[in-house]
Amino acid sequence: MKEMEYSQKEKREVLATGDCFGIKYYILNLGTHPTAYIKIPDNLNIDEDKLEVHGGITYSDNHLWISEKQKIEGKFIGWDYAHYGDYYENEGMFLKKLMKYEKKWTTEEIYTEVENVCRQISNSCKTV
């Protein structure tokens, strides 16, 4: 597990990946902020609006770019850590002052949230 390092430079770096409750996940560093993604297992329908996740689901697509050159196929959902209250690396002095006390998320904290969402998905499978 790599630690999140904020930067003004855009990038796409995998900080952590693995399986949680049998569900594949990815935690990425986009430079200015981190993001988290979950690959929804085939033949599983999830009501994304019912998942309790930081800032809500902000990504839903049939693929995920984990680097500039590597794209993974499959149904993915994801969320980001660039909302009000989250730290966002920027170069504007006004914004730096404005966001001075915002939360910088660690990879471990993001993994705890990933684990929570995977648990919610796993539990919804058992009740269907």
PDB file of C-alpha atoms in Angstrom, residues 4 14 35 38 41-42 46 52 54 56 63 65 79 90:
ATOM      1  CA  MET A   4      -1.145   9.283  -0.823  1.00  0.00           C
ATOM      2  CA  VAL A  14      -2.327   2.904  -8.097  1.00  0.00           C
ATOM      3  CA  THR A  35     -10.078   8.291  -5.664  1.00  0.00           C
ATOM      4  CA  ILE A  38     -14.779  -1.043  -7.034  1.00  0.00           C
ATOM      5  CA  PRO A  41     -19.020  -8.597  -9.984  1.00  0.00           C
ATOM      6  CA  ASP A  42     -20.663  -9.841 -13.191  1.00  0.00           C
ATOM      7  CA  ILE A  46     -26.363  -2.708  -7.376  1.00  0.00           C
ATOM      8  CA  GLU A  52     -23.186   4.894   1.780  1.00  0.00           C
ATOM      9  CA  HIS A  54     -17.897   9.454   0.932  1.00  0.00           C
ATOM     10  CA  GLY A  56     -21.592   9.672  -3.171  1.00  0.00           C
ATOM     11  CA  HIS A  63     -13.877   0.330 -17.730  1.00  0.00           C
ATOM     12  CA  TRP A  65      -7.942   3.513 -16.512  1.00  0.00           C
ATOM     13  CA  TRP A  79     -15.904   8.070  -5.658  1.00  0.00           C
ATOM     14  CA  ASN A  90      -3.862  23.541  -6.144  1.00  0.00           C
TER      15      ASN A  90
END
